[in-house]
């Protein structure tokens, strides 16, 4: 959301509804993210149909860097990759 809020000066919570008419979106977020508070993501997911949240613990603001294997495993399981079974 930093990209949306700071660079583009847009509110993701106002715009995301236009993206998900027939699309389910899964948010991967870390509860220990101090830059983008977890509670904000929880509220976003709770208030917009089509959004879900998967917690990646100990990922800080960059779970794709600090918990790369967990993120990849989660992504593969979401798309039904046989390596996760």
CSV table of N, CA and C in Angstrom, one decimal:
chain,number,residue,atom,x,y,z
A,1,UNK,N,0.8,-1.2,0.0
A,1,UNK,CA,0.0,0.0,0.0
A,1,UNK,C,0.9,1.3,0.0
A,2,UNK,N,2.1,1.1,0.4
A,2,UNK,CA,3.0,2.3,0.3
A,2,UNK,C,3.1,2.9,-1.1
A,3,UNK,N,3.2,2.0,-2.1
A,3,UNK,CA,3.2,2.4,-3.4
A,3,UNK,C,2.0,3.1,-3.8
A,4,UNK,N,0.8,2.6,-3.5
A,4,UNK,CA,-0.4,3.2,-3.8
A,4,UNK,C,-0.6,4.5,-3.1
A,5,UNK,N,-0.4,4.5,-1.7
A,5,UNK,CA,-0.6,5.7,-0.9
A,5,UNK,C,0.4,6.9,-1.1
A,6,UNK,N,1.7,6.5,-1.2
A,6,UNK,CA,2.7,7.5,-1.2
A,6,UNK,C,3.0,8.0,-2.6
A,7,UNK,N,3.3,7.0,-3.5
A,7,UNK,CA,3.7,7.3,-4.9
A,7,UNK,C,2.5,7.8,-5.7
A,8,UNK,N,1.4,6.9,-5.7
A,8,UNK,CA,0.3,7.2,-6.6
A,8,UNK,C,-0.8,8.1,-6.0
A,9,UNK,N,-0.6,8.3,-4.6
A,9,UNK,CA,-1.6,9.1,-3.9
A,9,UNK,C,-3.0,8.6,-4.1
A,10,UNK,N,-3.2,7.3,-4.0
A,10,UNK,CA,-4.4,6.6,-4.1
A,10,UNK,C,-4.7,5.8,-2.8
A,11,UNK,N,-5.9,5.6,-2.5
A,11,UNK,CA,-6.3,4.7,-1.4
A,11,UNK,C,-6.6,3.3,-1.9
A,12,UNK,N,-5.9,2.3,-1.5
A,12,UNK,CA,-6.1,1.0,-2.0
A,12,UNK,C,-7.5,0.5,-1.5
A,13,UNK,N,-8.0,0.9,-0.3
A,13,UNK,CA,-9.3,0.5,0.2
A,13,UNK,C,-10.4,1.0,-0.7
A,14,UNK,N,-10.2,2.2,-1.3
A,14,UNK,CA,-11.2,2.8,-2.2
A,14,UNK,C,-11.2,2.2,-3.5
A,15,UNK,N,-10.0,1.7,-4.0
A,15,UNK,CA,-9.9,1.2,-5.4
A,15,UNK,C,-10.0,-0.3,-5.5
A,16,UNK,N,-9.7,-1.0,-4.5
A,16,UNK,CA,-9.7,-2.5,-4.6
A,16,UNK,C,-11.0,-3.1,-5.0
A,17,UNK,N,-12.1,-2.5,-4.6
A,17,UNK,CA,-13.4,-3.0,-5.0
A,17,UNK,C,-13.6,-3.0,-6.5
A,18,UNK,N,-12.9,-2.2,-7.3
A,18,UNK,CA,-13.0,-2.2,-8.7
A,18,UNK,C,-12.3,-3.4,-9.3
A,19,UNK,N,-11.4,-4.0,-8.6
A,19,UNK,CA,-10.6,-5.1,-9.1
A,19,UNK,C,-11.2,-6.5,-8.9
A,20,UNK,N,-12.1,-6.6,-8.0
A,20,UNK,CA,-12.5,-7.9,-7.6
A,20,UNK,C,-14.0,-8.3,-7.9
A,21,UNK,N,-14.5,-7.8,-9.0
A,21,UNK,CA,-15.9,-8.2,-9.3
A,21,UNK,C,-16.0,-9.7,-9.4
A,22,UNK,N,-15.1,-10.4,-10.1
A,22,UNK,CA,-15.2,-11.9,-10.2
A,22,UNK,C,-13.8,-12.5,-9.9
A,23,UNK,N,-13.1,-11.8,-9.1
A,23,UNK,CA,-11.7,-12.2,-8.8
A,23,UNK,C,-11.5,-12.4,-7.3
A,24,UNK,N,-11.0,-13.5,-6.8
A,24,UNK,CA,-10.7,-13.6,-5.4
A,24,UNK,C,-9.2,-13.3,-5.2
A,25,UNK,N,-8.9,-12.5,-4.2
A,25,UNK,CA,-7.6,-12.0,-4.0
A,25,UNK,C,-7.1,-12.5,-2.6
A,26,UNK,N,-6.0,-13.1,-2.5
A,26,UNK,CA,-5.4,-13.6,-1.3
A,26,UNK,C,-4.3,-12.6,-0.9
A,27,UNK,N,-4.3,-12.1,0.3
A,27,UNK,CA,-3.3,-11.2,0.8
A,27,UNK,C,-2.3,-12.0,1.7
A,28,UNK,N,-1.1,-12.0,1.4
A,28,UNK,CA,-0.1,-12.6,2.3
A,28,UNK,C,0.5,-11.4,3.1
A,29,UNK,N,0.5,-11.5,4.4
A,29,UNK,CA,0.9,-10.4,5.2
A,29,UNK,C,1.5,-10.9,6.5
A,30,UNK,N,2.4,-10.2,7.0
A,30,UNK,CA,3.1,-10.6,8.3
A,30,UNK,C,2.5,-9.8,9.5
A,31,UNK,N,2.1,-10.5,10.5
A,31,UNK,CA,1.6,-9.8,11.7
A,31,UNK,C,2.7,-8.8,12.4
A,32,UNK,N,4.0,-9.0,12.1
A,32,UNK,CA,5.0,-8.2,12.7
A,32,UNK,C,5.4,-7.1,11.8
A,33,UNK,N,4.6,-6.8,10.7
A,33,UNK,CA,5.0,-5.7,9.8
A,33,UNK,C,4.6,-4.4,10.5
A,34,UNK,N,5.7,-3.6,10.8
A,34,UNK,CA,5.5,-2.3,11.4
A,34,UNK,C,5.2,-1.2,10.5
A,35,UNK,N,5.5,-1.4,9.2
A,35,UNK,CA,5.2,-0.3,8.2
A,35,UNK,C,3.8,-0.3,7.7
A,36,UNK,N,3.2,-1.5,7.5
A,36,UNK,CA,1.9,-1.7,7.1
A,36,UNK,C,1.2,-2.6,8.1
A,37,UNK,N,0.5,-1.9,9.1
A,37,UNK,CA,0.0,-2.7,10.3
A,37,UNK,C,-1.0,-3.8,9.9
A,38,UNK,N,-0.8,-4.9,10.5
A,38,UNK,CA,-1.5,-6.1,10.2
A,38,UNK,C,-3.0,-5.9,10.4
A,39,UNK,N,-3.4,-5.1,11.5
A,39,UNK,CA,-4.8,-4.8,11.7
A,39,UNK,C,-5.4,-4.1,10.6
A,40,UNK,N,-4.7,-3.3,9.9
A,40,UNK,CA,-5.3,-2.6,8.7
A,40,UNK,C,-5.6,-3.6,7.6
A,41,UNK,N,-4.8,-4.5,7.4
A,41,UNK,CA,-5.0,-5.5,6.4
A,41,UNK,C,-6.2,-6.4,6.8
A,42,UNK,N,-6.2,-6.8,8.1
A,42,UNK,CA,-7.4,-7.6,8.6
A,42,UNK,C,-8.7,-6.8,8.4
A,43,UNK,N,-8.7,-5.5,8.6
A,43,UNK,CA,-9.9,-4.7,8.4
A,43,UNK,C,-10.3,-4.7,6.9
A,44,UNK,N,-9.3,-4.5,6.1
A,44,UNK,CA,-9.6,-4.5,4.6
A,44,UNK,C,-10.2,-5.8,4.2
A,45,UNK,N,-9.6,-6.9,4.6
A,45,UNK,CA,-10.1,-8.2,4.2
A,45,UNK,C,-11.5,-8.5,4.8
A,46,UNK,N,-11.8,-8.0,6.0
A,46,UNK,CA,-13.0,-8.2,6.7
A,46,UNK,C,-14.2,-7.4,6.0
A,47,UNK,N,-13.8,-6.3,5.4
A,47,UNK,CA,-14.8,-5.5,4.8
A,47,UNK,C,-15.0,-5.5,3.3
A,48,UNK,N,-14.3,-6.3,2.6
A,48,UNK,CA,-14.4,-6.4,1.2
A,48,UNK,C,-14.5,-7.9,0.8
A,49,UNK,N,-15.6,-8.2,0.1
A,49,UNK,CA,-15.9,-9.6,-0.3
A,49,UNK,C,-14.8,-9.9,-1.4
A,50,UNK,N,-14.4,-11.2,-1.4
A,50,UNK,CA,-13.4,-11.6,-2.4
A,50,UNK,C,-12.0,-11.6,-1.9
A,51,UNK,N,-11.8,-11.0,-0.7
A,51,UNK,CA,-10.4,-10.9,-0.2
A,51,UNK,C,-10.2,-11.9,0.9
A,52,UNK,N,-9.1,-12.5,1.0
A,52,UNK,CA,-8.7,-13.4,2.1
A,52,UNK,C,-7.3,-13.1,2.6
A,53,UNK,N,-7.0,-13.5,3.8
A,53,UNK,CA,-5.7,-13.2,4.4
A,53,UNK,C,-5.0,-14.4,4.9
A,54,UNK,N,-3.7,-14.6,4.5
A,54,UNK,CA,-2.9,-15.6,5.0
A,54,UNK,C,-1.7,-15.0,5.7
A,55,UNK,N,-1.5,-15.4,7.0
A,55,UNK,CA,-0.4,-14.8,7.8
A,55,UNK,C,0.9,-15.5,7.5
A,56,UNK,N,1.9,-14.7,7.3
A,56,UNK,CA,3.3,-15.2,7.2
A,56,UNK,C,4.0,-14.6,8.3
A,57,UNK,N,4.2,-15.4,9.4
A,57,UNK,CA,4.8,-15.0,10.6
A,57,UNK,C,6.3,-14.7,10.4
A,58,UNK,N,6.8,-13.7,11.1
A,58,UNK,CA,8.2,-13.3,11.2
A,58,UNK,C,8.7,-12.9,9.8
A,59,UNK,N,7.8,-12.3,9.0
A,59,UNK,CA,8.2,-11.8,7.7
A,59,UNK,C,8.4,-10.3,7.6
A,60,UNK,N,8.1,-9.6,8.8
A,60,UNK,CA,8.3,-8.1,8.8
A,60,UNK,C,7.5,-7.5,7.6
A,61,UNK,N,8.1,-6.4,7.1
A,61,UNK,CA,7.5,-5.7,6.0
A,61,UNK,C,7.8,-6.4,4.6
A,62,UNK,N,8.7,-7.4,4.6
A,62,UNK,CA,9.1,-8.0,3.4
A,62,UNK,C,9.0,-9.6,3.5
A,63,UNK,N,7.9,-10.1,3.7
A,63,UNK,CA,7.8,-11.6,3.9
A,63,UNK,C,8.4,-12.4,2.7
A,64,UNK,N,8.3,-11.8,1.5
A,64,UNK,CA,8.8,-12.5,0.3
A,64,UNK,C,10.3,-12.6,0.4
A,65,UNK,N,11.0,-11.7,1.2
A,65,UNK,CA,12.4,-11.8,1.4
A,65,UNK,C,12.7,-12.7,2.6
A,66,UNK,N,12.1,-12.3,3.8
A,66,UNK,CA,12.5,-13.0,5.0
A,66,UNK,C,11.9,-14.3,5.2
A,67,UNK,N,10.8,-14.6,4.6
A,67,UNK,CA,10.1,-15.9,4.7
A,67,UNK,C,9.8,-16.5,3.3
A,68,UNK,N,10.8,-16.4,2.4
A,68,UNK,CA,10.6,-16.7,1.0
A,68,UNK,C,10.0,-18.1,0.8
A,69,UNK,N,10.6,-19.1,1.5
A,69,UNK,CA,10.1,-20.5,1.4
A,69,UNK,C,8.7,-20.7,1.8
A,70,UNK,N,8.3,-20.0,2.9
A,70,UNK,CA,6.9,-20.1,3.3
A,70,UNK,C,6.0,-19.4,2.3
A,71,UNK,N,6.4,-18.3,1.7
A,71,UNK,CA,5.6,-17.6,0.7
A,71,UNK,C,5.4,-18.4,-0.5
A,72,UNK,N,6.5,-19.0,-1.0
A,72,UNK,CA,6.5,-19.8,-2.2
A,72,UNK,C,5.6,-21.1,-2.0
A,73,UNK,N,5.7,-21.7,-0.8
A,73,UNK,CA,4.9,-22.9,-0.5
A,73,UNK,C,3.4,-22.5,-0.5
A,74,UNK,N,3.1,-21.4,0.1
A,74,UNK,CA,1.8,-20.9,0.2
A,74,UNK,C,1.2,-20.6,-1.2
A,75,UNK,N,2.0,-19.9,-2.0
A,75,UNK,CA,1.5,-19.6,-3.3
A,75,UNK,C,1.3,-20.9,-4.1
A,76,UNK,N,2.2,-21.8,-4.0
A,76,UNK,CA,2.0,-23.1,-4.7
A,76,UNK,C,0.8,-23.9,-4.3
A,77,UNK,N,0.5,-23.8,-3.0
A,77,UNK,CA,-0.6,-24.5,-2.4
A,77,UNK,C,-1.9,-23.9,-2.9
A,78,UNK,N,-1.9,-22.5,-3.1
A,78,UNK,CA,-3.1,-21.8,-3.5
A,78,UNK,C,-3.4,-22.2,-5.0
A,79,UNK,N,-2.4,-22.4,-5.8
A,79,UNK,CA,-2.6,-22.7,-7.2
A,79,UNK,C,-2.7,-24.2,-7.4
A,80,UNK,N,-2.6,-25.0,-6.4
A,80,UNK,CA,-2.7,-26.5,-6.5
A,80,UNK,C,-1.5,-27.2,-7.0
A,81,UNK,N,-0.3,-26.6,-6.8
A,81,UNK,CA,0.9,-27.3,-7.2
A,81,UNK,C,1.1,-28.6,-6.5
A,82,UNK,N,1.4,-29.7,-7.2
A,82,UNK,CA,1.5,-31.0,-6.6
A,82,UNK,C,2.7,-31.1,-5.6
A,83,UNK,N,3.7,-30.2,-5.7
A,83,UNK,CA,4.8,-30.3,-4.8
A,83,UNK,C,4.4,-29.9,-3.3
A,84,UNK,N,3.2,-29.4,-3.1
A,84,UNK,CA,2.8,-29.1,-1.8
A,84,UNK,C,2.0,-30.1,-1.1
A,85,UNK,N,1.7,-31.2,-1.9
A,85,UNK,CA,0.8,-32.2,-1.3
A,85,UNK,C,1.6,-33.3,-0.6
